Short mmCIF file of C-alpha atoms in Angstrom, two decimals:
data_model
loop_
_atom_site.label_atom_id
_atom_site.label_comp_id
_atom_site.label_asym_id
_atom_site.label_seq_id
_atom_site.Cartn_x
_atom_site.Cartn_y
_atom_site.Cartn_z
CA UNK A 1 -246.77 147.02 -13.61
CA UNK A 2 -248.73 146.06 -10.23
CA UNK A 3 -246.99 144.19 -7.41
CA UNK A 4 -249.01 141.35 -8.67
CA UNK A 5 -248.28 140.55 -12.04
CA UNK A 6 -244.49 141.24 -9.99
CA UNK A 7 -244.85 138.52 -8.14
CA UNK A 8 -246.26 135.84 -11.13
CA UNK A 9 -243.73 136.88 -13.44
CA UNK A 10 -241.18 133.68 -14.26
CA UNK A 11 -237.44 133.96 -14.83
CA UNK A 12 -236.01 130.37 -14.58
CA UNK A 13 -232.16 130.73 -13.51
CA UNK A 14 -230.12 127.15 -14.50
CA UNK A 15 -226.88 126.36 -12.78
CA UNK A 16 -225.78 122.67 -14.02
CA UNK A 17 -222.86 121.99 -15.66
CA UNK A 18 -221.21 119.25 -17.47
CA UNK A 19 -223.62 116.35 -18.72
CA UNK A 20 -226.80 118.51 -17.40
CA UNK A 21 -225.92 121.66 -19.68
CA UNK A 22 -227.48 119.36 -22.38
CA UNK A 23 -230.64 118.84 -20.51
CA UNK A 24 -231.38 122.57 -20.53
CA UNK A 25 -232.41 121.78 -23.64
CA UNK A 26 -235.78 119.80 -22.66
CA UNK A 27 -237.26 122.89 -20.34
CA UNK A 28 -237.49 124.62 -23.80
CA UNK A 29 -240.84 123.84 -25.32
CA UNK A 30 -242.40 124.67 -21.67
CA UNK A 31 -240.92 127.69 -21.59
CA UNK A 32 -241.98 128.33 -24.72
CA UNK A 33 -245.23 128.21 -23.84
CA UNK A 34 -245.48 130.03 -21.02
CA UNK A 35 -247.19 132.98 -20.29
CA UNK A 36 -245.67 134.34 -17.53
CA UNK A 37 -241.83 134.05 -19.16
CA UNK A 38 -239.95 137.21 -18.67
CA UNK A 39 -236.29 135.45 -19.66
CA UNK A 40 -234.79 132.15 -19.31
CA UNK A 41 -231.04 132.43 -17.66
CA UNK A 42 -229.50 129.76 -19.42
CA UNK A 43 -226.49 127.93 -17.34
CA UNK A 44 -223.22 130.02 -18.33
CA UNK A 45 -221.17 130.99 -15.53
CA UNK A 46 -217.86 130.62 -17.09
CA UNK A 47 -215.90 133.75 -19.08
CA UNK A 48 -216.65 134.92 -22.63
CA UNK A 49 -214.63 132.78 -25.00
CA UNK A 50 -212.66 133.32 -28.47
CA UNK A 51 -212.85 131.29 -31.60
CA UNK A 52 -209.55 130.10 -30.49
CA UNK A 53 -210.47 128.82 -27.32
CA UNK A 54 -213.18 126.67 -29.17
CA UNK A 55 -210.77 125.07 -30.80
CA UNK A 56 -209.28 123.03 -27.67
CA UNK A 57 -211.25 119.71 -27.69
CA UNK A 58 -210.98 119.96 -23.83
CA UNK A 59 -213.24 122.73 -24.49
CA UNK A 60 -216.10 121.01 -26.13
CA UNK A 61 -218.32 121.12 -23.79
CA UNK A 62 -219.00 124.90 -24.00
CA UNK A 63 -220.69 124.15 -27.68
CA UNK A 64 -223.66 122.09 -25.70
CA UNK A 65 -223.99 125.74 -24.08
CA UNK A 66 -224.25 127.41 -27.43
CA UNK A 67 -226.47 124.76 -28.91
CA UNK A 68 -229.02 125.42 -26.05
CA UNK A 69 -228.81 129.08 -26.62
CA UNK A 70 -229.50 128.31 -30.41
CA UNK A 71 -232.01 125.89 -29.51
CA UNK A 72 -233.91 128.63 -27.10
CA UNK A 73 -234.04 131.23 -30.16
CA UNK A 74 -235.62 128.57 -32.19
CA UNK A 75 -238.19 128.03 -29.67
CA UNK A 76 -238.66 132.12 -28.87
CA UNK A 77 -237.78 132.16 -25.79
CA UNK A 78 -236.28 134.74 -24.37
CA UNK A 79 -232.94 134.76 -23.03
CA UNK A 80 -230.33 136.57 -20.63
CA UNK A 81 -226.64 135.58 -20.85
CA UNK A 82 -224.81 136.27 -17.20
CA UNK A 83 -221.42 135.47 -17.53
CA UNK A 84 -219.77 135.47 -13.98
CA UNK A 85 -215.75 134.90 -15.26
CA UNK A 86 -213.44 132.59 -14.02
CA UNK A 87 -213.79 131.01 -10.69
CA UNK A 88 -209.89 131.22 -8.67
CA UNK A 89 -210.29 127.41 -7.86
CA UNK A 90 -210.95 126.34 -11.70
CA UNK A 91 -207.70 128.40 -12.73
CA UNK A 92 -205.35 127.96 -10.09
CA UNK A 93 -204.49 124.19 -8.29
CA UNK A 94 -202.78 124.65 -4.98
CA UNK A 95 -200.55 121.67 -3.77
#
């Protein structure tokens, strides 16, 4: 691979959360399309949860991550989970 086709290669990297996890959803039939796609990083920096943990309503929002996942194998595009963990401040509240 030259330094060129390096430098034209696309990996889109998402970081929303909350409401905008959803709207992932809409950069999919681009992507699709593309030429240049390598991988898509979908938005995911949280830890890698159990069927147990999905059953905590306060934890629905992590399905809108799996149903742009699903959505992104529909569409063939590529994909490359990074899961970063828990972030201190999210676990622990200080006073």
């Amino acid at each position: 691979m030259s330094a060129t086709s390096i430098a034209y290669q696309l990996t889109p990297r998402s970081a929303v959360s909350g409401t905008g996890v959803a709207g992932q959803e809409t950069l999919l039939p681009a992507l699709s399309r593309s030429k240049d796609l390598v991988t898509f990083f979908p938005s995911d920096l949280g830890a890698v949860w159990t069927e147990h943990d999905y059953e905590d309503t306060a934890l629905d929002f992590l399905k809108a991550k799996d149903r742009v996942v699903d959505a992104a194998h529909k569409a063939g595009v590529p994909l490359t989970i990074a899961k970063s963990g828990h972030f201190a401040e999210l676990s622990f509240r200080s006073p």
